[in-house]
CSV table of C-alpha atoms in Angstrom, one decimal:
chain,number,residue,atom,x,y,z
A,1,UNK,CA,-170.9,108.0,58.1
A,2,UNK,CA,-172.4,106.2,61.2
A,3,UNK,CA,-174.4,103.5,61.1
A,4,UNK,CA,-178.2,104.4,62.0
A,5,UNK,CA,-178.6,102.4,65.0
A,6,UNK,CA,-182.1,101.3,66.7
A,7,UNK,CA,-182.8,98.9,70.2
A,8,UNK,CA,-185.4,96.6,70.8
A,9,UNK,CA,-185.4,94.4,73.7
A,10,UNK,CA,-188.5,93.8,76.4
A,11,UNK,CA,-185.9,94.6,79.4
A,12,UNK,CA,-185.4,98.1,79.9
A,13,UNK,CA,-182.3,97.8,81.5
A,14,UNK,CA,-180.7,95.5,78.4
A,15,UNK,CA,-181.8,98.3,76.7
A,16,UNK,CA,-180.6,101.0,78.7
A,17,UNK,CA,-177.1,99.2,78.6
A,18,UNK,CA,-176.9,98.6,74.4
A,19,UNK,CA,-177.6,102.4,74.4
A,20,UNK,CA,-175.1,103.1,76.4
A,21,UNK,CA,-172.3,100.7,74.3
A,22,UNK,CA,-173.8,102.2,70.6
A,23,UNK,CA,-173.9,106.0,72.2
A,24,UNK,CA,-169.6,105.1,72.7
A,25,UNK,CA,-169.4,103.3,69.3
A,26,UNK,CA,-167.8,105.7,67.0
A,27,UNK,CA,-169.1,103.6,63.9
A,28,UNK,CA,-173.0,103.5,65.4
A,29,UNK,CA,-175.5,106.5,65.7
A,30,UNK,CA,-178.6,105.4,67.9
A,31,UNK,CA,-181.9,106.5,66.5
A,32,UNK,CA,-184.1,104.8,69.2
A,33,UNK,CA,-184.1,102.5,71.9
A,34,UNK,CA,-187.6,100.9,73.1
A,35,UNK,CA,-189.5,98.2,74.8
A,36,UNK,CA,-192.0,99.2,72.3
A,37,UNK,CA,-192.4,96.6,69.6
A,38,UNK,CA,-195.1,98.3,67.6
A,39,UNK,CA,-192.5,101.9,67.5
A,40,UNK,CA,-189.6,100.1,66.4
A,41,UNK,CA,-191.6,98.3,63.5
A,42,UNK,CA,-192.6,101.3,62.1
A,43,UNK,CA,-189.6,103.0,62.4
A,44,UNK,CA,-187.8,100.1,60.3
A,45,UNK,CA,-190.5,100.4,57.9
A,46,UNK,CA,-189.8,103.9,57.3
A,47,UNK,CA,-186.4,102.9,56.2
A,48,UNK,CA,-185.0,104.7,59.3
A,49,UNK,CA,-182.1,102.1,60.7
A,50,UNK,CA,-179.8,100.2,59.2
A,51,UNK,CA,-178.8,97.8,62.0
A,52,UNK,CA,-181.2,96.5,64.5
A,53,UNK,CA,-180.0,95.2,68.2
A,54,UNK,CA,-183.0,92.9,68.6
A,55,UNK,CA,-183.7,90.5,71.5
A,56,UNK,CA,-185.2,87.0,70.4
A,57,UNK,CA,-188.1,86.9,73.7
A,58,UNK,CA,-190.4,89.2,73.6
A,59,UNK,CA,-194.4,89.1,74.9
A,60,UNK,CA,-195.7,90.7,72.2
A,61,UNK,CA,-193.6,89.5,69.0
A,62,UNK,CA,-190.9,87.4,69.5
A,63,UNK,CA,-187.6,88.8,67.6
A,64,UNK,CA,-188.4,85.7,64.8
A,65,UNK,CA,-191.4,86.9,63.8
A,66,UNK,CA,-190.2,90.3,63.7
A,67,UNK,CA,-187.3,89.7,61.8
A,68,UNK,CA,-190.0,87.7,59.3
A,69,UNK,CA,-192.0,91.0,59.4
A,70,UNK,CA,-189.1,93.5,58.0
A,71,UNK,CA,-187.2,90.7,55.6
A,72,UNK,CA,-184.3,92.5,54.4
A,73,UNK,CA,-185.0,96.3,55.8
A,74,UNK,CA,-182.2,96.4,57.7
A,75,UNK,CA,-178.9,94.3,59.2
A,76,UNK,CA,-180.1,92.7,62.7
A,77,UNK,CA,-177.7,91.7,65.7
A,78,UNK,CA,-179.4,88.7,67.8
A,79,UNK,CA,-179.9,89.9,71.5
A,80,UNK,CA,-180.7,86.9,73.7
A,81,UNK,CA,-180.3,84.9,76.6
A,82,UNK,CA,-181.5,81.8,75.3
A,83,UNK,CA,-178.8,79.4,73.1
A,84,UNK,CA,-181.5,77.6,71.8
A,85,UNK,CA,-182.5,80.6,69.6
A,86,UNK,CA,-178.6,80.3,67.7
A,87,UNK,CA,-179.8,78.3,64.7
A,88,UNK,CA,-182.9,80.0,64.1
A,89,UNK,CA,-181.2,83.1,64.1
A,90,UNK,CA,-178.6,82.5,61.5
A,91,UNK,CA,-181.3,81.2,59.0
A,92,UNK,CA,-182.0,84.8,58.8
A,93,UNK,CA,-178.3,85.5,57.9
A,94,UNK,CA,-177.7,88.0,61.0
A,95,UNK,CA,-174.8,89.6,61.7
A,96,UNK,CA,-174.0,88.3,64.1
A,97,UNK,CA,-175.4,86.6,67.8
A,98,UNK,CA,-175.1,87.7,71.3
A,99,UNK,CA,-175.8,85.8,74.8
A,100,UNK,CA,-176.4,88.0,77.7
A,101,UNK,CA,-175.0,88.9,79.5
A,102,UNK,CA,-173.2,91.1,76.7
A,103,UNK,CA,-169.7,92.9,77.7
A,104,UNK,CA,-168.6,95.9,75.2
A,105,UNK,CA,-166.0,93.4,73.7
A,106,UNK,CA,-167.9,91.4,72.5
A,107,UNK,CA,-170.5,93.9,71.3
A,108,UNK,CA,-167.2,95.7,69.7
A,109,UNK,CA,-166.6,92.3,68.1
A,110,UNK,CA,-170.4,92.1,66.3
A,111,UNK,CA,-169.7,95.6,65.0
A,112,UNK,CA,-166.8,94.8,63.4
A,113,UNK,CA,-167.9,91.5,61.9
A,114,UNK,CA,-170.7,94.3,60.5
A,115,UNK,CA,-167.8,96.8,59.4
A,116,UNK,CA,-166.7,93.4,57.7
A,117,UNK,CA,-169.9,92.7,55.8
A,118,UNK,CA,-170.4,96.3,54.6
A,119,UNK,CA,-167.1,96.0,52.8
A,120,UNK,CA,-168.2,93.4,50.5
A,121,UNK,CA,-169.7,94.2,47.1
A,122,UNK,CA,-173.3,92.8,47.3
A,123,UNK,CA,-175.6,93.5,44.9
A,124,UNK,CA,-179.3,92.7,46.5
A,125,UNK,CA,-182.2,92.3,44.1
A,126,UNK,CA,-184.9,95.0,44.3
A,127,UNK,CA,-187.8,93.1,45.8
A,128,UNK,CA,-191.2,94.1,45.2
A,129,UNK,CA,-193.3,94.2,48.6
A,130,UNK,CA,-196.4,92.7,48.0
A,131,UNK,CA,-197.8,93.4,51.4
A,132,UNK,CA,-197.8,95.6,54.5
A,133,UNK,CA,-198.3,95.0,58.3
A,134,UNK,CA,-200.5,98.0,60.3
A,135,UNK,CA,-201.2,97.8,64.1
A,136,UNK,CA,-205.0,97.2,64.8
A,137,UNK,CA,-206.7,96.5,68.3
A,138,UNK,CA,-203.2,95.8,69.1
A,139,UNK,CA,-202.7,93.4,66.5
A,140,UNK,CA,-200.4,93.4,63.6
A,141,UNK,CA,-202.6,92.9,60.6
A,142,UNK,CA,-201.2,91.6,57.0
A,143,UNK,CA,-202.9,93.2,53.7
A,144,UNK,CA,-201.9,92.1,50.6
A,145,UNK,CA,-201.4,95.2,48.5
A,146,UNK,CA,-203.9,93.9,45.6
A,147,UNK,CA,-206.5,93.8,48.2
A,148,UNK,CA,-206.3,97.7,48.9
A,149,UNK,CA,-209.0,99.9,47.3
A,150,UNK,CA,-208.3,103.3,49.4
A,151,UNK,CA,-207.2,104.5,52.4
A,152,UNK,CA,-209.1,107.6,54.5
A,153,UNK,CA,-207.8,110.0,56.7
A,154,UNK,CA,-209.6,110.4,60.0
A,155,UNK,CA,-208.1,112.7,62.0
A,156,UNK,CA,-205.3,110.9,64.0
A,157,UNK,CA,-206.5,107.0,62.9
A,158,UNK,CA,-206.6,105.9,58.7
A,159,UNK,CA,-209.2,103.7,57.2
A,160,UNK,CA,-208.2,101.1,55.1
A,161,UNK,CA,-210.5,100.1,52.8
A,162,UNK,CA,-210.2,96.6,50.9
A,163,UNK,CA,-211.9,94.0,49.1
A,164,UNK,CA,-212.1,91.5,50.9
A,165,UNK,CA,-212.7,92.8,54.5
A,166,UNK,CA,-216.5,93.9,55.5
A,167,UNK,CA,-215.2,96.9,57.7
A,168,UNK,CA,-212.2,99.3,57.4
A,169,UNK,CA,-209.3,98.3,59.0
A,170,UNK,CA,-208.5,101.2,61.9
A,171,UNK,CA,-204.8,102.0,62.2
A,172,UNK,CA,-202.8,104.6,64.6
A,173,UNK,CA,-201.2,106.2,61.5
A,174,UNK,CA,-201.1,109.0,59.0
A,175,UNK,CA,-201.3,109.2,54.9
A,176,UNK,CA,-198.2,110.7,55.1
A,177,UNK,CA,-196.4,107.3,56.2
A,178,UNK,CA,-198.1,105.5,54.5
A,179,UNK,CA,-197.1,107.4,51.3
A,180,UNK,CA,-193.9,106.4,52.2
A,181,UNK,CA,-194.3,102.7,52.6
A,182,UNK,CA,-196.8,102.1,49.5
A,183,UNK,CA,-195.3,101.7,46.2
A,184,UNK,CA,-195.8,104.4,44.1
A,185,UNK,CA,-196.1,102.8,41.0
A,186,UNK,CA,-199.2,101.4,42.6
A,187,UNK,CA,-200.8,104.4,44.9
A,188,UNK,CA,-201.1,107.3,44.6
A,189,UNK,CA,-202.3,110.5,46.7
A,190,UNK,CA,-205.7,112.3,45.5
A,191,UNK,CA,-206.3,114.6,48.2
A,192,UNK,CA,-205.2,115.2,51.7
A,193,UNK,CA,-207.2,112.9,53.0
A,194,UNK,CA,-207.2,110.0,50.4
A,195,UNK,CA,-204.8,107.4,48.9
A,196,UNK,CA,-206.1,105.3,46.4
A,197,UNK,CA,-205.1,102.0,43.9
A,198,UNK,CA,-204.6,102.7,40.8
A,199,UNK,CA,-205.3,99.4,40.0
A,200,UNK,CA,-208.7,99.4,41.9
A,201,UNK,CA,-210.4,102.8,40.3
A,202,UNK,CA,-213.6,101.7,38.0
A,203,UNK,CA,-213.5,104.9,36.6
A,204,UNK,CA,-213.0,109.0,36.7
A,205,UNK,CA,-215.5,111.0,36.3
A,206,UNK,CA,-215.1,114.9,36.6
A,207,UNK,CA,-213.4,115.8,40.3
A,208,UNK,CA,-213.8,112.7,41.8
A,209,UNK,CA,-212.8,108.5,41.9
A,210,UNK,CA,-214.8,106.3,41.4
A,211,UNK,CA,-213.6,103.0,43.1
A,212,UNK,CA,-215.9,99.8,44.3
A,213,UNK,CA,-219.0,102.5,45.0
A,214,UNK,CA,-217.3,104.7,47.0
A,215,UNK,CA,-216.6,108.3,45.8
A,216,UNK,CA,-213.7,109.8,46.6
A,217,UNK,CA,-213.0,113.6,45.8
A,218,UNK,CA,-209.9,114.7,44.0
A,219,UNK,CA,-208.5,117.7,45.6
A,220,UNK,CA,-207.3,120.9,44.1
A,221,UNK,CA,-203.5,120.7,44.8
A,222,UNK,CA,-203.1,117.1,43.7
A,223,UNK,CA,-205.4,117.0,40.3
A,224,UNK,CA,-202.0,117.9,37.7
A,225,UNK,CA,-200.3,114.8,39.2
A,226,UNK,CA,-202.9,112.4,39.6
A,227,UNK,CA,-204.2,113.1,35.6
A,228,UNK,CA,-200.8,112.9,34.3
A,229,UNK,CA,-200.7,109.0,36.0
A,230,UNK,CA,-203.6,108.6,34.5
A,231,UNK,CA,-202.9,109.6,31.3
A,232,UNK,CA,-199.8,108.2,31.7
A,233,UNK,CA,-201.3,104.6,32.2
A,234,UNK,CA,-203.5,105.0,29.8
A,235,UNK,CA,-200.6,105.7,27.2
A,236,UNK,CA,-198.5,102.9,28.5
């Protein structure tokens, strides 16, 4: 099966030329290619590539930082035209590192060191995430997890609501994704347009959650599954 494959570099034509070497990769299957830091982050946080082509330089992130942001989401192949980088790089265990320019051997040569790797046996321990990163006033903003009461729907933007920020925090995003990036031993869905901690609700009472003041409705379609966590919690 091909490798899900994704580009991030601040050049457009690096990465018009890496999509053209993965697009004649037999082994690689691109999934996106961008300039667009803030696209490819949430695309790796939606568990949607399994080997990055990432450039180290960038404006808005440098590939460090990035690579500190998505820990062990995916495999990552250093893009750079900077030496000095080399070091840093490998403390992240890459794959592997290349200096533009970049010729197709040697980008041949990085996928096969990553054929390599797959190979091996490796058992990875299951690591708990106990935070997220959402973009903000084009900012990427940390939240602990424990800090999350609930997070509101409004219309193409969430709310999320915690205890230790005054305001909501306003994110370019959808309940749907973040469904998927929450644990969900932790959150869980109570209408269409409410996620809330388990850990945070003060109490139920009739239709609706009752969580640091704020009421929060309990639709229709999602009351048999949100009781039975309840109950379930309560039996644990």
């Amino acid at each position: 099966m091909a490798i899900k494959t994704a580009i991030l570099d601040d050049e457009p034509l690096a990465v018009e030329l890496l999509a053209a070497y993965v697009n004649k990769t037999e082994q690689l299957q691109l999934v996106d290619a961008s300039t667009d830091v803030f696209k490819i982050l949430k695309l790796v946080q939606e568990h949607g590539v399994e080997l990055l082509l990432l450039d180290i330089q960038m404006p808005e992130l440098t590939g460090l930082q990035f690579m500190k942001i998505i820990g062990n989401s995916c495999k990552v192949i250093i893009t750079t035209a900077y030496t000095a980088y080399a070091l840093d790089g490998y403390e992240f265990n890459v794959v592997d590192y290349l200096l533009k320019p970049i010729s197709y051997e040697r980008f041949t040569k990085a996928i096969n060191k990553l054929a390599d790797t797959k190979k091996l046996p490796v058992t990875e321990p299951v690591v708990r995430p106990d935070h997220i990163f959402v973009k903000s006033d084009y900012k990427l903003i940390r939240i602990n997890l424990s800090e999350i009461l609930y997070i509101e729907s409004l219309r193409d933007y969430i709310g999320i609501y915690t205890d230790t920020a005054r305001q909501k925090i306003m994110s370019l995003d959808s309940l749907k994704n973040m469904e998927t990036i929450l644990p969900p031993s932790d959150f869980v869905r109570v209408h269409k347009s409410y996620i809330v901690s388990l850990q945070k609700i003060n109490f139920v009472e009739k239709n609706r959650v009752v969580i640091s003041g704020a009421h929060i409705p309990i639709g229709d379609s999602y009351q048999a599954g949100f009781f039975s966590r309840i109950n379930n919690a309560a039996g644990s």
